Amino acid sequence: MSRKFRLLLSLSTAVLLSLAWLGFPGWILFIALFPLLLLENFFVENPKEYRGVSFWGYSFLTFLVWNAITTWWIAYATLVGAILAIVVNSFLMSLVWWLGHTARRRFKSTLGYFALVVFWITFEYFHFHWDIEWPWLNLGNGFANNVKMVQWYEHTGILGGTLWVMAVNIILFSLVQQLVNRVEKRRIIISGTFLGLLVLAPVIYSNVIYNSYSEKENPLQVIIVQPNIDPYNEEFDVHAESRKMEKFIRLAETVADEQTDLIVGPETVFERYPDWNVDWLETNFLFRQLSNWILHYPRAEIIFGAS
């Protein structure tokens, strides 16, 4: 396998992964990892010519391009932050695949792929629970434009989608290997049947859930307040925050009444997020002002963001 072809495989996975985040159908993810798996297998089968770190370089390129294509917009807020987010997340992703590759070199069996899946899902899980959480590119999120396919997320969450994507790609790669190596026809039929069921069964079940769902009658009066705050150029000082609060309250009061159940504000209605630390709320005059105001609407709760 030439170096140019290895680079092509690396970039192919990056582009295919990106498409699912750019509005294309999520089923593209079922083949997105195939080029990277082919590349990884090449290094597994040639351990004398290439060290394990050789594969890491290609996997880092894959995830660097994927992260850059899908999360470049962070640069609108901070260029340095965007570069750090893209590079660090790409490094972590490639590190996970390198660990999986190391397991594959050692076991050269299904156990190696199992280790890769476990490592990746563990990584995605931590992306919800550590200080540098960034679950935007968790594989299960790639079906955001195809909600009818993943109604079963109500049981598994998006990590179930991640497992689905990885399992389909690995089994597809295994099936292609069997075809190329002309293994026993019976094994090919079994693998192909299992792959078909793995793809279709969740989709069928999901459509059953979607089409049989019946909305329960439980009406709420919800107010959505959009003060049209520019999170990139608005002032961050205390006086600016006070003006934002006044605007938020003024807009809400034009439609709120005693029957209001929920008032929803934007993600960036307030931007001095340390002031909204739960340990400091009692000293936050904006919080006290908001608490006093909401007393006029006994049924209402408020949801907004501080970033």
Short mmCIF file of C-alpha atoms in Angstrom, two decimals:
data_model
loop_
_atom_site.label_atom_id
_atom_site.label_comp_id
_atom_site.label_asym_id
_atom_site.label_seq_id
_atom_site.Cartn_x
_atom_site.Cartn_y
_atom_site.Cartn_z
CA MET A 1 0.00 0.00 0.00
CA SER A 2 1.57 3.27 -1.13
CA ARG A 3 1.89 6.31 1.10
CA LYS A 4 -0.46 8.30 -1.16
CA PHE A 5 -3.12 5.62 -0.85
CA ARG A 6 -2.71 5.57 2.93
CA LEU A 7 -3.23 9.33 3.00
CA LEU A 8 -6.29 8.94 0.78
CA LEU A 9 -7.79 6.40 3.19
CA SER A 10 -7.10 8.67 6.14
CA LEU A 11 -8.74 11.67 4.47
CA SER A 12 -11.66 9.59 3.17
CA THR A 13 -12.77 8.70 6.68
CA ALA A 14 -12.40 12.35 7.73
CA VAL A 15 -14.66 13.54 4.90
CA LEU A 16 -17.24 10.76 5.33
CA LEU A 17 -17.51 11.44 9.06
CA SER A 18 -17.87 15.16 8.41
CA LEU A 19 -20.79 14.71 6.01
CA ALA A 20 -23.08 13.49 8.78
CA TRP A 21 -22.49 16.78 10.63
CA LEU A 22 -23.02 18.88 7.50
CA GLY A 23 -26.63 17.92 6.86
CA PHE A 24 -26.11 14.71 4.90
CA PRO A 25 -27.89 11.46 5.91
CA GLY A 26 -26.55 9.80 9.04
CA TRP A 27 -26.35 6.39 7.37
CA ILE A 28 -23.11 7.59 5.77
CA LEU A 29 -21.55 6.78 9.14
CA PHE A 30 -22.09 3.07 8.42
CA ILE A 31 -19.23 3.22 5.89
CA ALA A 32 -17.31 6.20 7.28
CA LEU A 33 -14.85 4.20 9.36
CA PHE A 34 -14.22 1.59 6.67
CA PRO A 35 -11.20 3.39 5.09
CA LEU A 36 -9.60 3.91 8.51
CA LEU A 37 -10.19 0.26 9.43
CA LEU A 38 -8.56 -0.79 6.16
CA LEU A 39 -5.60 1.45 6.92
CA GLU A 40 -5.36 0.17 10.49
CA ASN A 41 -5.43 -3.42 9.28
CA PHE A 42 -2.55 -2.71 6.89
CA PHE A 43 -0.33 -1.71 9.79
CA VAL A 44 -1.46 -4.72 11.84
CA GLU A 45 -0.46 -7.06 9.02
CA ASN A 46 2.92 -5.38 8.53
CA PRO A 47 4.35 -5.07 12.06
CA LYS A 48 7.96 -5.58 10.97
CA GLU A 49 7.94 -2.73 8.46
CA TYR A 50 5.92 -0.26 10.55
CA ARG A 51 5.76 0.55 14.22
CA GLY A 52 2.47 1.17 15.99
CA VAL A 53 3.11 4.90 16.08
CA SER A 54 2.99 4.96 12.27
CA PHE A 55 -0.74 4.34 12.35
CA TRP A 56 -1.20 7.01 15.01
CA GLY A 57 0.03 9.69 12.60
CA TYR A 58 -2.58 8.78 9.99
CA SER A 59 -5.37 8.54 12.55
CA PHE A 60 -4.42 11.95 13.93
CA LEU A 61 -4.70 13.38 10.43
CA THR A 62 -8.15 11.80 10.06
CA PHE A 63 -9.49 13.30 13.25
CA LEU A 64 -7.75 16.64 12.74
CA VAL A 65 -9.50 17.11 9.39
CA TRP A 66 -12.84 15.89 10.78
CA ASN A 67 -12.64 18.25 13.75
CA ALA A 68 -11.56 21.16 11.55
CA ILE A 69 -14.38 20.67 9.02
CA THR A 70 -17.09 20.39 11.67
CA THR A 71 -15.98 22.71 14.48
CA TRP A 72 -14.08 25.54 12.74
CA TRP A 73 -16.88 27.92 13.74
CA ILE A 74 -15.46 28.12 17.28
CA ALA A 75 -13.00 30.59 15.77
CA TYR A 76 -15.81 33.16 15.64
CA ALA A 77 -15.58 33.30 19.43
CA THR A 78 -11.85 32.69 19.87
CA LEU A 79 -9.27 31.67 17.29
CA VAL A 80 -6.86 30.31 19.90
CA GLY A 81 -9.67 28.39 21.57
CA ALA A 82 -10.72 26.89 18.24
CA ILE A 83 -7.19 25.73 17.45
CA LEU A 84 -6.78 24.22 20.91
CA ALA A 85 -10.16 22.48 20.80
CA ILE A 86 -9.52 21.01 17.36
CA VAL A 87 -5.97 19.87 18.08
CA VAL A 88 -6.61 18.51 21.59
CA ASN A 89 -9.77 16.65 20.63
CA SER A 90 -8.05 15.22 17.55
CA PHE A 91 -5.13 14.07 19.67
CA LEU A 92 -7.43 12.36 22.18
CA MET A 93 -9.39 10.63 19.42
CA SER A 94 -6.25 9.41 17.68
CA LEU A 95 -4.85 8.24 21.02
CA VAL A 96 -7.93 6.08 21.53
CA TRP A 97 -7.52 4.53 18.10
CA TRP A 98 -3.83 4.00 18.69
CA LEU A 99 -4.66 2.11 21.90
CA GLY A 100 -7.15 0.01 19.94
CA HIS A 101 -4.51 -0.55 17.26
CA THR A 102 -2.05 -1.69 19.93
CA ALA A 103 -4.63 -4.19 21.19
CA ARG A 104 -5.16 -5.41 17.63
CA ARG A 105 -1.42 -5.89 17.13
CA ARG A 106 -1.29 -7.99 20.25
CA PHE A 107 -4.42 -10.10 19.84
CA LYS A 108 -5.02 -10.01 16.05
CA SER A 109 -8.56 -11.22 16.62
CA THR A 110 -12.07 -10.05 17.40
CA LEU A 111 -10.80 -9.20 20.87
CA GLY A 112 -8.74 -6.36 19.40
CA TYR A 113 -11.80 -4.79 17.79
CA PHE A 114 -13.73 -5.28 21.01
CA ALA A 115 -11.00 -3.34 22.83
CA LEU A 116 -11.20 -0.54 20.25
CA VAL A 117 -14.96 -0.22 20.72
CA VAL A 118 -14.64 -0.22 24.52
CA PHE A 119 -11.88 2.40 24.43
CA TRP A 120 -13.87 4.67 22.11
CA ILE A 121 -17.14 4.46 24.02
CA THR A 122 -15.27 5.06 27.27
CA PHE A 123 -13.70 8.15 25.70
CA GLU A 124 -17.11 9.44 24.59
CA TYR A 125 -18.53 8.78 28.06
CA PHE A 126 -15.77 10.84 29.65
CA HIS A 127 -16.56 13.64 27.21
CA PHE A 128 -19.76 14.13 29.19
CA HIS A 129 -18.15 14.06 32.62
CA TRP A 130 -14.75 15.77 32.70
CA ASP A 131 -13.63 19.40 32.68
CA ILE A 132 -12.80 19.41 28.96
CA GLU A 133 -16.12 17.85 27.94
CA TRP A 134 -16.82 18.16 24.23
CA PRO A 135 -19.42 15.58 23.11
CA TRP A 136 -20.28 17.46 19.90
CA LEU A 137 -18.58 14.83 17.72
CA ASN A 138 -19.71 11.73 19.57
CA LEU A 139 -20.61 9.32 16.78
CA GLY A 140 -24.16 8.81 18.01
CA ASN A 141 -24.86 12.49 17.33
CA GLY A 142 -24.38 11.91 13.62
CA PHE A 143 -28.02 10.85 13.24
CA ALA A 144 -29.36 14.24 14.35
CA ASN A 145 -30.91 14.74 10.91
CA ASN A 146 -32.48 11.27 10.92
CA VAL A 147 -34.44 11.08 14.15
CA LYS A 148 -36.75 8.36 12.80
CA MET A 149 -33.73 6.02 12.73
CA VAL A 150 -32.77 6.43 16.36
CA GLN A 151 -35.91 6.61 18.48
CA TRP A 152 -34.42 3.75 20.47
CA TYR A 153 -31.97 6.27 21.93
CA GLU A 154 -34.60 6.60 24.66
CA HIS A 155 -33.20 3.29 25.96
CA THR A 156 -29.47 3.65 25.26
CA GLY A 157 -28.70 7.34 24.78
CA ILE A 158 -26.34 8.42 22.00
CA LEU A 159 -23.68 5.96 23.16
CA GLY A 160 -25.95 3.26 21.78
CA GLY A 161 -25.67 5.00 18.43
CA THR A 162 -21.89 5.06 18.75
CA LEU A 163 -21.86 1.31 19.39
CA TRP A 164 -24.15 0.82 16.40
CA VAL A 165 -21.89 2.79 14.05
CA MET A 166 -18.71 1.07 15.17
CA ALA A 167 -20.22 -2.42 15.11
CA VAL A 168 -21.63 -1.96 11.59
CA ASN A 169 -18.31 -0.64 10.26
CA ILE A 170 -16.27 -3.43 11.84
CA ILE A 171 -18.62 -6.19 10.66
CA LEU A 172 -18.78 -4.66 7.17
CA PHE A 173 -14.99 -4.60 7.04
CA SER A 174 -14.86 -8.21 8.22
CA LEU A 175 -17.39 -9.22 5.55
CA VAL A 176 -15.35 -7.56 2.79
CA GLN A 177 -12.24 -9.35 4.06
CA GLN A 178 -14.09 -12.66 3.87
CA LEU A 179 -15.14 -11.93 0.29
CA VAL A 180 -11.61 -10.95 -0.75
CA ASN A 181 -10.11 -14.02 0.93
CA ARG A 182 -12.84 -16.25 -0.52
CA VAL A 183 -13.65 -17.93 2.75
CA GLU A 184 -16.35 -20.55 3.11
CA LYS A 185 -19.60 -19.35 1.53
CA ARG A 186 -21.58 -20.28 4.62
CA ARG A 187 -19.53 -17.86 6.76
CA ILE A 188 -20.09 -15.06 4.26
CA ILE A 189 -23.85 -15.64 4.28
CA ILE A 190 -23.94 -15.63 8.08
CA SER A 191 -21.88 -12.43 8.29
CA GLY A 192 -23.96 -10.71 5.61
CA THR A 193 -27.23 -11.71 7.27
CA PHE A 194 -26.02 -10.52 10.66
CA LEU A 195 -24.88 -7.21 9.17
CA GLY A 196 -28.25 -6.69 7.49
CA LEU A 197 -30.11 -7.40 10.72
CA LEU A 198 -27.79 -5.12 12.67
CA VAL A 199 -28.61 -2.23 10.34
CA LEU A 200 -32.30 -2.88 9.71
CA ALA A 201 -33.60 -4.13 13.06
CA PRO A 202 -32.88 -0.88 14.99
CA VAL A 203 -34.30 1.20 12.12
CA ILE A 204 -37.51 -0.85 11.98
CA TYR A 205 -37.90 -0.75 15.76
CA SER A 206 -37.25 3.00 15.72
CA ASN A 207 -39.94 3.60 13.10
CA VAL A 208 -42.41 1.53 15.11
CA ILE A 209 -41.74 3.72 18.15
CA TYR A 210 -42.00 6.91 16.08
CA ASN A 211 -45.22 6.01 14.29
CA SER A 212 -46.98 4.56 17.33
CA TYR A 213 -46.18 7.46 19.66
CA SER A 214 -49.21 9.29 20.99
CA GLU A 215 -48.77 12.70 22.58
CA LYS A 216 -50.26 12.89 26.07
CA GLU A 217 -52.60 15.79 26.73
CA ASN A 218 -50.70 17.95 29.19
CA PRO A 219 -50.62 21.51 27.82
CA LEU A 220 -48.14 24.05 29.11
CA GLN A 221 -47.92 27.77 28.52
CA VAL A 222 -44.35 28.39 27.40
CA ILE A 223 -42.77 31.75 26.62
CA ILE A 224 -39.60 31.95 24.54
CA VAL A 225 -37.73 35.21 25.07
CA GLN A 226 -35.22 36.24 22.38
CA PRO A 227 -33.49 39.52 23.32
CA ASN A 228 -31.27 39.19 20.23
CA ILE A 229 -27.99 39.33 22.15
CA ASP A 230 -24.79 39.02 20.12
CA PRO A 231 -22.54 36.66 22.13
CA TYR A 232 -19.46 37.66 20.13
CA ASN A 233 -19.60 41.45 20.41
CA GLU A 234 -21.73 42.35 23.45
CA GLU A 235 -20.02 43.82 26.50
CA PHE A 236 -19.12 41.39 29.28
CA ASP A 237 -19.06 43.88 32.17
CA VAL A 238 -21.49 44.10 35.07
CA HIS A 239 -23.41 47.06 33.64
CA ALA A 240 -23.98 45.23 30.37
CA GLU A 241 -25.30 42.22 32.28
CA SER A 242 -27.78 44.46 34.09
CA ARG A 243 -29.04 45.86 30.79
CA LYS A 244 -29.48 42.35 29.45
CA MET A 245 -31.49 41.40 32.53
CA GLU A 246 -33.74 44.44 32.13
CA LYS A 247 -34.31 43.63 28.46
CA PHE A 248 -35.03 39.98 29.24
CA ILE A 249 -37.59 40.88 31.91
CA ARG A 250 -39.18 43.62 29.79
CA LEU A 251 -39.74 41.27 26.87
CA ALA A 252 -41.07 38.47 29.08
CA GLU A 253 -43.55 40.79 30.80
CA THR A 254 -45.23 41.63 27.49
CA VAL A 255 -46.73 38.13 27.29
CA ALA A 256 -46.33 36.47 30.71
CA ASP A 257 -49.31 36.01 33.01
CA GLU A 258 -50.33 33.91 36.00
CA GLN A 259 -50.88 30.87 33.75
CA THR A 260 -47.30 30.87 32.43
CA ASP A 261 -45.49 27.60 33.20
CA LEU A 262 -42.08 28.06 31.61
CA ILE A 263 -39.96 30.99 30.40
CA VAL A 264 -37.05 30.10 28.13
CA GLY A 265 -34.12 32.41 27.39
CA PRO A 266 -31.13 32.06 25.02
CA GLU A 267 -28.01 30.08 25.72
CA THR A 268 -25.95 33.27 26.00
CA VAL A 269 -28.34 35.66 27.70
CA PHE A 270 -25.65 36.13 30.37
CA GLU A 271 -21.95 35.76 29.71
CA ARG A 272 -20.20 36.29 33.03
CA TYR A 273 -20.64 32.60 33.79
CA PRO A 274 -18.55 32.63 37.02
CA ASP A 275 -21.26 34.85 38.54
CA TRP A 276 -23.74 32.02 38.01
CA ASN A 277 -21.72 29.38 39.81
CA VAL A 278 -24.19 27.56 42.07
CA ASP A 279 -21.95 28.23 45.06
CA TRP A 280 -22.11 32.01 44.51
CA LEU A 281 -25.74 32.54 43.53
CA GLU A 282 -26.69 34.14 46.83
CA THR A 283 -24.19 36.94 46.15
CA ASN A 284 -25.34 37.45 42.56
CA PHE A 285 -27.59 40.53 42.47
CA LEU A 286 -28.94 39.52 39.05
CA PHE A 287 -30.06 36.19 40.48
CA ARG A 288 -31.80 37.95 43.36
CA GLN A 289 -33.48 40.36 40.94
CA LEU A 290 -34.66 37.47 38.78
CA SER A 291 -35.87 35.52 41.82
CA ASN A 292 -37.92 38.48 43.06
CA TRP A 293 -39.40 39.05 39.61
CA ILE A 294 -40.49 35.45 39.07
CA LEU A 295 -42.57 35.61 42.26
CA HIS A 296 -45.16 37.50 40.20
CA TYR A 297 -45.69 34.31 38.20
CA PRO A 298 -46.17 31.53 40.78
CA ARG A 299 -46.39 28.68 38.25
CA ALA A 300 -43.45 29.73 36.12
CA GLU A 301 -39.92 28.35 35.95
CA ILE A 302 -37.03 29.88 33.99
CA ILE A 303 -34.41 28.24 31.81
CA PHE A 304 -31.53 30.22 30.29
CA GLY A 305 -27.83 29.91 29.62
CA ALA A 306 -24.74 31.63 30.97
CA SER A 307 -21.60 31.10 28.94
#
